[in-house]
Amino acid sequence: MLIAHWATFLPLDSAFANAALFPQIPSVMSFTSTGTTDTFILDGNTRIIVDSEFGREGSPSAYDFAKTFHQDLLAVTSLVGLPSVELIRPGGPPVGKSSIHVVVDPTSMNFTLYNGKSTNEGYNLVIREDTIRIEARAPIGVWRGMTTLVQQAALAVAAGKKLVSLPLGQVSDAPGWEIRGFMLDAGRHWFDTKFLADLCAYASFFKINEMHLHASDNLWDPVWLYGDGNDNWKKLYAAFRFEPRSGSSLKGLVTRKNESWTRGDFLNMQESCAARGVTIVPEIDTPGHSLVITQWKPQLMELGTPDHLNLSHPETIPTIKAIWDEFLPWFTSLEVSIGADEYDANLANDYIAFVNEMSVFIQKQSGKSVRIWGTNEPSNTSSISTNITIQHWDFPGDDIPVQLMAKGYSIVNSEQAFLYLDGKASDGGQFPQELNQDLMWGGAPDGKGWSPNIFTTNDPSNNTGIDNPLLRGSIMALWNDWGNNATTALEIYYQLARSLAVFGEKTWAGSDARASGLTRGQFDSVYPLLNAAAPGQNLNRIVKPEHGNIVYSYQTVQNGFRTGVESVGPPYTLTFSVQVASLGPDTGVLFSGIDSKLHVSSLTFEATGQLYSLNYTLPNYLSTKVEIHATREYTYAIINDDVSSKRYWTTVMDVWGEYMQLGNMSFAAPAQVIGGEGFIGSIKDVSLVLGS
Ligand SMILES: *[C@@H]1O[C@H](CO)[C@@H](O)[C@H](O)[C@H]1NC(C)=O
Ligand SMILES: *[C@@H]1O[C@H](CO)[C@@H](O)[C@H](O)[C@H]1NC(C)=O
Ligand SMILES: *[C@@H]1O[C@H](CO)[C@@H](O)[C@H](O)[C@H]1NC(C)=O
Ligand SMILES: *[C@@H]1O[C@H](CO)[C@@H](O)[C@H](O)[C@H]1NC(C)=O
Ligand SMILES: *[C@@H]1O[C@H](CO)[C@@H](O)[C@H](O)[C@H]1NC(C)=O
Ligand SMILES: *[C@@H]1O[C@H](CO)[C@@H](O)[C@H](O)[C@H]1NC(C)=O
Ligand SMILES: *[C@@H]1O[C@H](CO)[C@@H](O)[C@H](O)[C@H]1NC(C)=O
Ligand SMILES: *[C@@H]1O[C@H](CO)[C@@H](O)[C@H](O)[C@H]1NC(C)=O
Ligand SMILES: *[C@@H]1O[C@H](CO)[C@@H](O)[C@H](O)[C@H]1NC(C)=O
């Protein structure tokens, strides 16, 4: 329904008349049409064939990627059939009609980034009437080409085409920048690895190649931390997400076992991200943002500043090294972030010595390179090694990237003025809910759109060229300054969804760097279609209604009835009548699903391990009609048809200990089980309908 609705606004049908591809996200570098109106037709008999010469090399290999591609094509087209992927020797018998031929050839193509360095992510798609040849010099390149084809197929389906067909010609495509990532603050907010793996899958559809996981941190409340002499810092939320092996001397570092990743969980997530071309770059943040370490070993703190480690204490650096020693073997990335932001500027020499020492240590232990956040640490006698990549975020307070590059530092652009988001709310509206589209499409000083070489809107001398060899790319960031209960995991996805897509375009193609780059209008029309089609996850929690908009409806249900629907994303309306029959305390749940639960007691929603009470008590033995309306912005209830009173589920966010900010909560529908967990009473006249 949604898809058809959008398609009517799109001039997609004209696309093939011009023998052009659909505009997609990110835009491809070039498409050269053969000029004919003939097409390649993808159907249930199309074979996916991987050239065996290099097809099995690498992890993932081209063959591995092809199997994911096969699933994705099935998911977006609902083609029946589509034979499983074959490995075939080059020069073997002709493969016959309608095939997609995947070829890795390390010696042939040499694609380059805007700065002239070569990239493995480039690829060609040679589209002929009988075959599409996906060719690249490395498996990751053919994967990017496969993603391009999956998007074309999804857009053809969205346009209502009966056949998925592609115009004949050649696509040549490569990214402008090496690093195109997103950072998620998983230190102040808990996320399970299933959710994170889903985010990787989603981001990879827009050719994003890194998920930077900020995996340790604490809430920041200056009164609790430094204020009152009552040792309140001991109680402030702090977390470290990697769970040490049993028997490890680091056991005391993870006190929140239910909010940490076991090695097995982490490795599975890392592998499933890699299977879609996304590298996890882990961050363990020291010597600032280290309350979780000082709660464990108070002797390591800087006196009076419990969230800072005292680098002069003889046990501090050995402790940090022991932490990296334990976890470095988990990580497959070639780089890790040691954080190193917001430390005392008057301890610059200690700080610089520490950062350099960690860089040498991590390199020696694991061969990995180190990144840090840009931090103002003025010293006349020492400097950070240029081996370290600096992730700039705060212009001009912490550093001036063009001046760092002039000194030989490699830079990743995470400038907050363009690229920061904060879960649900930011202090005084400093950051938007989603990346500011006006800035993204027109944020450079000349009014052109943003791209990774842009650090400021108003001073061209502080921006650099797209071809600067020291500019590695960009990472957008979502922080969770208000902790676990400010948002559900899915609300974080809602904030990221569109942002990741526009960021994918701007970091792959740039702004005005290529004639083929998307216009804002093209992006706006195509984004909803690609968001709905993105394979490998269902973060939208889309379900197929039974009929019309009705997901299900039951007049009577047994307690504990399982509906077969795990969860439904907003907007939806869940209506039911409930009669509580217990004389004792209100126990049990009315509804539960994979993302949320609705408890009888005070009509409390539970999501991502947190409780949100409506503070409404259902009367005993009387039937109450409850209607729950949810969008991505809020969830409210109407009780007994009293439409004059909408009761919103809310959260309270403690903003730096300065003021409390109320926020609405959006919950996915707890659609899977009706009644249970000790509920005594009856639930009837249940309906779950799409739309609020
Ligand atoms: C690819 O291009 C880069 C940059 O122009 C060059 O340094 C490199 O030697 C080339 N590699 C091959 C295999 O041609
Ligand atoms: C840091 O540790 C050293 C060595 O134990 C100690 O002398 C110093 O007072 C500590 N500094 C702070 C600020 O805690
Ligand atoms: C560095 O040197 C300059 C010029 O001599 C001086 O003004 C500044 O205070 C020095 N900074 C530090 C941190 O020593
Ligand atoms: C920089 O890295 C190189 C190569 O790993 C190493 O030989 C060198 O010692 C490093 N320099 C510093 C200052 O860390
Ligand atoms: C960049 O910005 C800073 C601070 O706004 C300014 O001092 C500097 O001169 C600017 N230009 C360059 C090339 O660094
Ligand atoms: C983990 O357990 C603590 C203590 O019981 C609880 O406060 C927290 O909400 C739990 N977290 C999750 C994600 O369930
Ligand atoms: C819940 O409702 C009761 C009764 O209306 C009221 O006294 C109480 O303050 C409310 N609590 C919250 C947390 O809103
Ligand atoms: C959420 O956490 C804050 C503290 O960070 C607390 O004040 C608030 O009561 C919590 N619960 C809800 C539902 O907002
Ligand atoms: C919750 O959403 C409703 C409907 O948009 C709005 O009127 C209300 O102000 C919101 N409440 C908060 C705390 O943002």
Coordinates of N, CA and C in Angstrom, one line a residue, residues 519-615:
T519 N 19.8 15.1 -6.8 CA 19.3 16.3 -6.3 C 18.5 16.0 -5.1
R520 N 18.2 17.0 -4.3 CA 17.4 16.8 -3.1 C 16.0 16.3 -3.4
G521 N 15.5 16.7 -4.5 CA 14.2 16.2 -4.9 C 14.2 14.7 -5.3
Q522 N 15.2 14.3 -6.0 CA 15.4 12.9 -6.3 C 15.5 12.1 -5.0
F523 N 16.4 12.6 -4.1 CA 16.6 11.9 -2.9 C 15.2 11.7 -2.1
D524 N 14.5 12.8 -2.1 CA 13.2 12.8 -1.3 C 12.2 11.8 -1.9
S525 N 12.2 11.7 -3.3 CA 11.2 10.8 -3.8 C 11.7 9.3 -3.7
V526 N 13.0 9.1 -3.8 CA 13.4 7.7 -3.8 C 13.6 7.1 -2.4
Y527 N 13.9 8.0 -1.4 CA 14.3 7.5 -0.1 C 13.2 6.6 0.5
P528 N 11.9 7.0 0.5 CA 10.9 6.2 1.2 C 10.8 4.8 0.5
L529 N 11.0 4.7 -0.8 CA 10.9 3.4 -1.4 C 12.1 2.5 -1.0
L530 N 13.3 3.1 -0.9 CA 14.4 2.3 -0.5 C 14.4 1.9 0.9
N531 N 13.9 2.8 1.8 CA 13.8 2.5 3.2 C 12.8 1.3 3.4
A532 N 11.7 1.3 2.6 CA 10.8 0.2 2.8 C 11.3 -1.1 2.2
A533 N 12.2 -1.0 1.3 CA 12.7 -2.2 0.6 C 14.0 -2.8 1.2
A534 N 14.7 -2.0 2.0 CA 16.0 -2.4 2.5 C 16.0 -3.8 3.1
P535 N 16.8 -4.7 2.5 CA 16.7 -6.1 2.9 C 17.6 -6.5 4.1
G536 N 17.4 -7.7 4.6 CA 18.3 -8.2 5.7 C 17.9 -7.8 7.1
Q537 N 16.8 -7.0 7.2 CA 16.4 -6.6 8.6 C 14.9 -6.1 8.4
N538 N 14.2 -6.0 9.5 CA 12.9 -5.4 9.4 C 12.7 -4.4 10.5
L539 N 13.6 -3.4 10.5 CA 13.5 -2.4 11.6 C 12.2 -1.6 11.6
N540 N 11.6 -1.5 10.4 CA 10.3 -0.8 10.4 C 9.2 -1.7 11.0
R541 N 9.5 -3.0 11.2 CA 8.5 -3.9 11.8 C 7.3 -3.9 10.9
I542 N 7.5 -4.0 9.6 CA 6.4 -4.1 8.7 C 5.8 -5.5 8.7
V543 N 4.5 -5.6 8.8 CA 3.8 -6.9 8.7 C 2.8 -6.8 7.6
K544 N 2.5 -7.9 7.1 CA 1.4 -8.0 6.1 C 0.1 -8.1 6.8
P545 N -0.8 -7.2 6.6 CA -2.1 -7.2 7.2 C -2.9 -8.4 6.7
E546 N -3.8 -8.9 7.6 CA -4.7 -10.0 7.1 C -5.6 -9.6 6.0
H547 N -6.2 -8.5 6.2 CA -6.9 -7.8 5.1 C -7.1 -6.4 5.3
G548 N -7.1 -5.6 4.3 CA -7.1 -4.1 4.5 C -6.0 -3.7 5.3
N549 N -6.4 -2.9 6.4 CA -5.3 -2.4 7.3 C -5.3 -3.2 8.6
I550 N -6.1 -4.3 8.6 CA -6.3 -5.1 9.8 C -5.2 -6.1 10.0
V551 N -4.3 -6.0 11.0 CA -3.3 -7.0 11.2 C -4.0 -8.2 11.8
Y552 N -4.8 -8.0 12.8 CA -5.7 -9.1 13.3 C -6.8 -8.5 14.1
S553 N -7.8 -9.3 14.3 CA -8.9 -8.9 15.2 C -9.5 -10.2 15.8
Y554 N -9.8 -10.2 17.1 CA -10.3 -11.4 17.8 C -11.4 -10.9 18.7
Q555 N -12.6 -11.6 18.7 CA -13.6 -11.2 19.7 C -13.2 -11.7 21.1
T556 N -12.8 -13.0 21.1 CA -12.5 -13.6 22.4 C -11.1 -14.3 22.2
V557 N -10.3 -14.2 23.2 CA -9.0 -14.9 23.2 C -8.8 -15.6 24.5
Q558 N -8.1 -16.7 24.4 CA -7.6 -17.4 25.6 C -6.4 -16.6 26.2
N559 N -6.2 -16.6 27.4 CA -5.0 -16.0 28.1 C -3.8 -16.7 27.5
G560 N -2.8 -16.0 27.1 CA -1.6 -16.6 26.6 C -1.7 -17.0 25.1
F561 N -2.7 -16.5 24.4 CA -2.9 -16.8 23.0 C -1.7 -16.2 22.2
R562 N -1.2 -17.0 21.3 CA -0.1 -16.5 20.4 C -0.6 -16.2 19.1
T563 N -0.4 -14.9 18.6 CA -1.0 -14.5 17.4 C -0.2 -14.8 16.1
G564 N 1.1 -15.1 16.3 CA 2.0 -15.3 15.1 C 2.6 -14.1 14.6
V565 N 2.3 -12.9 15.2 CA 2.9 -11.6 14.7 C 3.8 -11.2 15.9
E566 N 5.1 -11.0 15.6 CA 6.0 -10.7 16.7 C 5.9 -9.3 17.2
S567 N 5.7 -8.4 16.3 CA 5.8 -6.9 16.6 C 5.3 -6.2 15.4
V568 N 4.7 -5.0 15.7 CA 4.2 -4.2 14.6 C 4.7 -2.7 14.8
G569 N 5.4 -2.2 13.8 CA 5.9 -0.8 13.9 C 4.8 0.2 13.8
P570 N 5.0 1.4 14.4 CA 4.0 2.4 14.3 C 4.0 3.0 12.9
P571 N 2.9 3.6 12.4 CA 1.7 3.9 13.1 C 0.7 2.7 13.2
Y572 N 0.1 2.5 14.3 CA -0.9 1.5 14.5 C -1.9 1.9 15.6
T573 N -3.0 1.2 15.6 CA -4.0 1.3 16.7 C -4.3 0.0 17.3
L574 N -4.1 -0.2 18.6 CA -4.4 -1.5 19.2 C -5.5 -1.2 20.2
T575 N -6.6 -1.9 19.9 CA -7.8 -1.7 20.8 C -8.2 -3.0 21.4
F576 N -8.7 -2.9 22.7 CA -9.1 -4.1 23.4 C -10.0 -3.7 24.6
S577 N -10.7 -4.7 25.1 CA -11.4 -4.5 26.4 C -10.8 -5.5 27.4
V578 N -10.6 -5.0 28.6 CA -9.9 -5.8 29.6 C -10.7 -5.8 30.9
Q579 N -10.8 -6.9 31.5 CA -11.4 -7.0 32.8 C -10.4 -7.7 33.7
V580 N -9.9 -7.0 34.8 CA -9.0 -7.6 35.7 C -9.8 -8.3 36.8
A581 N -9.4 -9.5 37.1 CA -10.2 -10.3 38.0 C -9.5 -10.6 39.3
S582 N -8.3 -10.1 39.5 CA -7.5 -10.4 40.7 C -7.9 -9.5 41.8
L583 N -7.9 -10.1 43.0 CA -8.1 -9.2 44.2 C -6.8 -8.7 44.7
G584 N -5.7 -9.4 44.4 CA -4.4 -9.1 44.9 C -3.8 -8.0 44.0
P585 N -2.4 -7.9 44.0 CA -1.7 -7.0 43.2 C -1.9 -7.2 41.7
D586 N -1.9 -6.2 41.0 CA -2.1 -6.3 39.5 C -0.9 -6.9 38.9
T587 N -0.9 -8.2 38.5 CA 0.2 -8.8 38.0 C 0.0 -9.2 36.5
G588 N 1.1 -9.5 35.8 CA 0.9 -10.0 34.5 C 1.0 -9.0 33.4
V589 N 0.9 -9.5 32.2 CA 1.0 -8.6 31.0 C -0.3 -8.8 30.2
L590 N -0.7 -7.7 29.6 CA -1.9 -7.7 28.7 C -1.4 -8.1 27.3
F591 N -0.3 -7.6 26.8 CA 0.3 -7.9 25.5 C 1.8 -7.9 25.6
S592 N 2.4 -8.8 24.8 CA 3.8 -8.8 24.7 C 4.3 -9.2 23.3
G593 N 5.5 -8.7 23.0 CA 6.1 -9.0 21.7 C 7.6 -8.9 21.8
I594 N 8.2 -9.0 20.7 CA 9.7 -9.0 20.7 C 10.3 -7.6 21.1
D595 N 9.5 -6.5 20.9 CA 10.1 -5.2 21.2 C 9.5 -4.5 22.4
S596 N 8.3 -5.0 22.9 CA 7.6 -4.3 24.0 C 6.7 -5.2 24.7
K597 N 6.3 -4.8 25.9 CA 5.3 -5.5 26.7 C 4.4 -4.4 27.3
L598 N 3.1 -4.7 27.5 CA 2.2 -3.8 28.2 C 1.8 -4.6 29.5
H599 N 2.3 -4.1 30.6 CA 2.0 -4.7 31.9 C 0.6 -4.1 32.4
V600 N -0.1 -5.0 33.1 CA -1.4 -4.6 33.7 C -1.1 -3.5 34.7
S601 N -0.1 -3.6 35.5 CA 0.1 -2.6 36.6 C 0.4 -1.3 36.0
S602 N -0.5 -0.3 36.4 CA -0.4 1.1 35.9 C -0.3 1.3 34.4
L603 N -0.7 0.2 33.7 CA -0.6 0.2 32.2 C 0.8 0.7 31.8
T604 N 1.8 -0.1 32.3 CA 3.2 0.2 32.1 C 3.7 -0.5 30.9
F605 N 4.3 0.3 30.0 CA 5.0 -0.3 28.8 C 6.4 -0.6 29.2
E606 N 6.9 -1.7 28.7 CA 8.3 -2.1 28.9 C 8.9 -2.2 27.5
A607 N 10.1 -1.6 27.3 CA 10.8 -1.7 26.0 C 12.3 -1.5 26.3
T608 N 13.1 -2.3 25.6 CA 14.6 -2.2 25.8 C 15.0 -2.3 27.3
G609 N 14.2 -3.1 28.0 CA 14.5 -3.3 29.4 C 14.1 -2.2 30.4
Q610 N 13.4 -1.2 29.9 CA 13.0 -0.1 30.7 C 11.5 0.0 30.9
L611 N 11.0 0.6 32.0 CA 9.6 0.6 32.3 C 9.1 2.1 32.1
Y612 N 7.9 2.2 31.5 CA 7.3 3.5 31.3 C 5.8 3.4 31.7
S613 N 5.5 4.0 32.9 CA 4.2 3.8 33.5 C 3.2 4.9 32.9
L614 N 2.0 4.5 32.7 CA 0.9 5.4 32.3 C 0.3 6.0 33.5
N615 N 0.6 5.3 34.7 CA 0.0 5.7 35.9 C -1.6 5.6 35.9

